[in-house]
Amino acid sequence: MSGEQGGARVGRLRKWLGHKFLRDTLTLQTSSLFNAFSNLATTVLLAHLLGARVQGQYYVALSLYALLFFLLNQGVHGATVSQVAAASARGLHEKVAAWLGFLVKAYALVGLLLVALGFLFLPWFATRIVHADAETTRWTFWLTLTPFCELPKVVTSAALQGTRRMVPFARIENGAELLRFFGVSLGALVTGSALGPVLGGLGASLLASVIALGVYARVRAEGAPLPRWREILGHARDVSLRAGLPLGMKLGFVRSIDAVGTQALPTLILQHVSGPDAVAYMRIAQRLLSVPLLLMQGVSRNVLPMFSELAGLKDLARFRRLFVRASLASGGIISLGILCVLPSVPWIVSRTFPAEYHHPVSTMALILVPGFVVMSFSIANDTFYLVTNTLRAGMQICAFTLVLNVLVVWYLAWAIPFYGVAWGLSFTYATASLHYAYEFFWFRRHQRERELPART
């Protein structure tokens, strides 16, 4: 009997692994775990090589760059993945090439605008508003070259993710992260300032693009129906910027507001009121609590192409079922993981970081926990708005929460200079509950419908 039960269990396991979604999720999950531990190792090394003040300056430079980047919207990548997935599901090879060509144009345009803003706007904003020093401003300007270094990687990754070829996609991601780990760490060791990690990161982005081109060529040589680069560039005119940017900007607005509200602005406000040391402590606390989020990274990166395929097939019933299951399961697992990790945070910090980091990082991590728990169910909010053609509603909610969150963070930073931003950031994470409320009422209003609404 036990042998029959064991055989049945093996059979069920093989059946589960036979599902493409599960295989892709496990692939991306493994990739995400590797990237996360590499990222955490980089953070620890920078703490020992640079110290809190210089490490904080590096994070301020990254946040200034992120603010510029997300203001220009990074939604063109997500929109391209969505359109490639929908076109691929219907066998529209030329449309896949056309949207990848659009991504080439749009990402290059973002790069040009970033360089222009970095030259004209950044010095005034960084020194007058954020109170960053001249060195930090120069380091941020170097970062504006990043889109040109990583453009080939971005396009090939969108092609592989959109057509759900997750193994080569994960190889590119892991290779890029490994290069970043060595580039940033070596740069810090050689220069002893934030300039080294900045230049090391740029070099890593350039080498990652070379790897991505090689992986893409190999996947095509193995028979995958992916367009050649000549086809991509040849069809670049098929989707004009005027036609493609609105979708990308809408999706990008939803994603960018989240990144600006949880990463860029809190960091810059903290730099303004408390200096770069406090910035380093808070970013490390965020990173430690983000470790449980990795438990569902494989799912979150797989839902966009999968749900976009359902949008192409207009299957509302299946979308509703999978969206609710994915959100509840991921939120429950992540929340449990956060509560399990929390007691060990002081021990981890004391064993891995210099003594000056111990108390502030542990305290900030404790403050951030309530917000992280609420936010843990946000596995696919932006994908929901895209697939259900409700991006305008998502934009309105995001705009409201951004204004509210900035006011709360700024007030708490003024009232409690060192830890106030952490309290405000916890509140910011918790406002994700507004998205949950909208999603609940949308599904309730459309519970008798069978088809997803057409995209406009």
mmCIF file of N, CA and C in Angstrom, residues 20 63 129 156 184 221 239 261 263 275 324 355 366:
data_model
loop_
_atom_site.group_PDB
_atom_site.id
_atom_site.type_symbol
_atom_site.label_atom_id
_atom_site.label_comp_id
_atom_site.label_asym_id
_atom_site.label_seq_id
_atom_site.Cartn_x
_atom_site.Cartn_y
_atom_site.Cartn_z
ATOM 1 N N LYS A 20 3.186 24.209 -17.495
ATOM 2 C CA LYS A 20 4.195 25.198 -17.878
ATOM 3 C C LYS A 20 4.284 26.322 -16.857
ATOM 4 N N SER A 63 18.974 56.611 -5.903
ATOM 5 C CA SER A 63 17.605 57.106 -5.756
ATOM 6 C C SER A 63 17.349 58.317 -6.647
ATOM 7 N N ILE A 129 17.522 70.949 -3.326
ATOM 8 C CA ILE A 129 16.347 70.327 -2.713
ATOM 9 C C ILE A 129 16.731 69.169 -1.796
ATOM 10 N N THR A 156 16.005 41.757 -25.422
ATOM 11 C CA THR A 156 16.022 40.297 -25.463
ATOM 12 C C THR A 156 15.256 39.699 -24.285
ATOM 13 N N VAL A 184 30.342 46.108 -8.861
ATOM 14 C CA VAL A 184 30.113 47.051 -7.767
ATOM 15 C C VAL A 184 31.106 46.826 -6.633
ATOM 16 N N ALA A 221 18.804 29.636 -32.466
ATOM 17 C CA ALA A 221 19.462 28.532 -33.177
ATOM 18 C C ALA A 221 18.857 27.186 -32.800
ATOM 19 N N VAL A 239 4.848 49.934 -35.039
ATOM 20 C CA VAL A 239 4.197 50.489 -33.845
ATOM 21 C C VAL A 239 4.858 51.823 -33.548
ATOM 22 N N GLY A 261 7.337 56.145 -4.629
ATOM 23 C CA GLY A 261 6.811 56.303 -3.274
ATOM 24 C C GLY A 261 7.477 55.449 -2.228
ATOM 25 N N GLN A 263 10.781 53.882 -2.756
ATOM 26 C CA GLN A 263 12.238 53.843 -2.854
ATOM 27 C C GLN A 263 12.847 55.243 -2.980
ATOM 28 N N GLY A 275 20.688 62.927 6.603
ATOM 29 C CA GLY A 275 21.989 62.655 6.023
ATOM 30 C C GLY A 275 22.128 61.246 5.484
ATOM 31 N N VAL A 324 -7.016 35.668 -8.016
ATOM 32 C CA VAL A 324 -7.359 35.593 -6.585
ATOM 33 C C VAL A 324 -6.478 34.564 -5.883
ATOM 34 N N ALA A 355 29.369 47.504 13.718
ATOM 35 C CA ALA A 355 28.618 47.784 14.950
ATOM 36 C C ALA A 355 27.692 48.987 14.814
ATOM 37 N N LEU A 366 11.837 46.716 12.296
ATOM 38 C CA LEU A 366 10.649 46.480 13.121
ATOM 39 C C LEU A 366 9.534 47.450 12.757
#
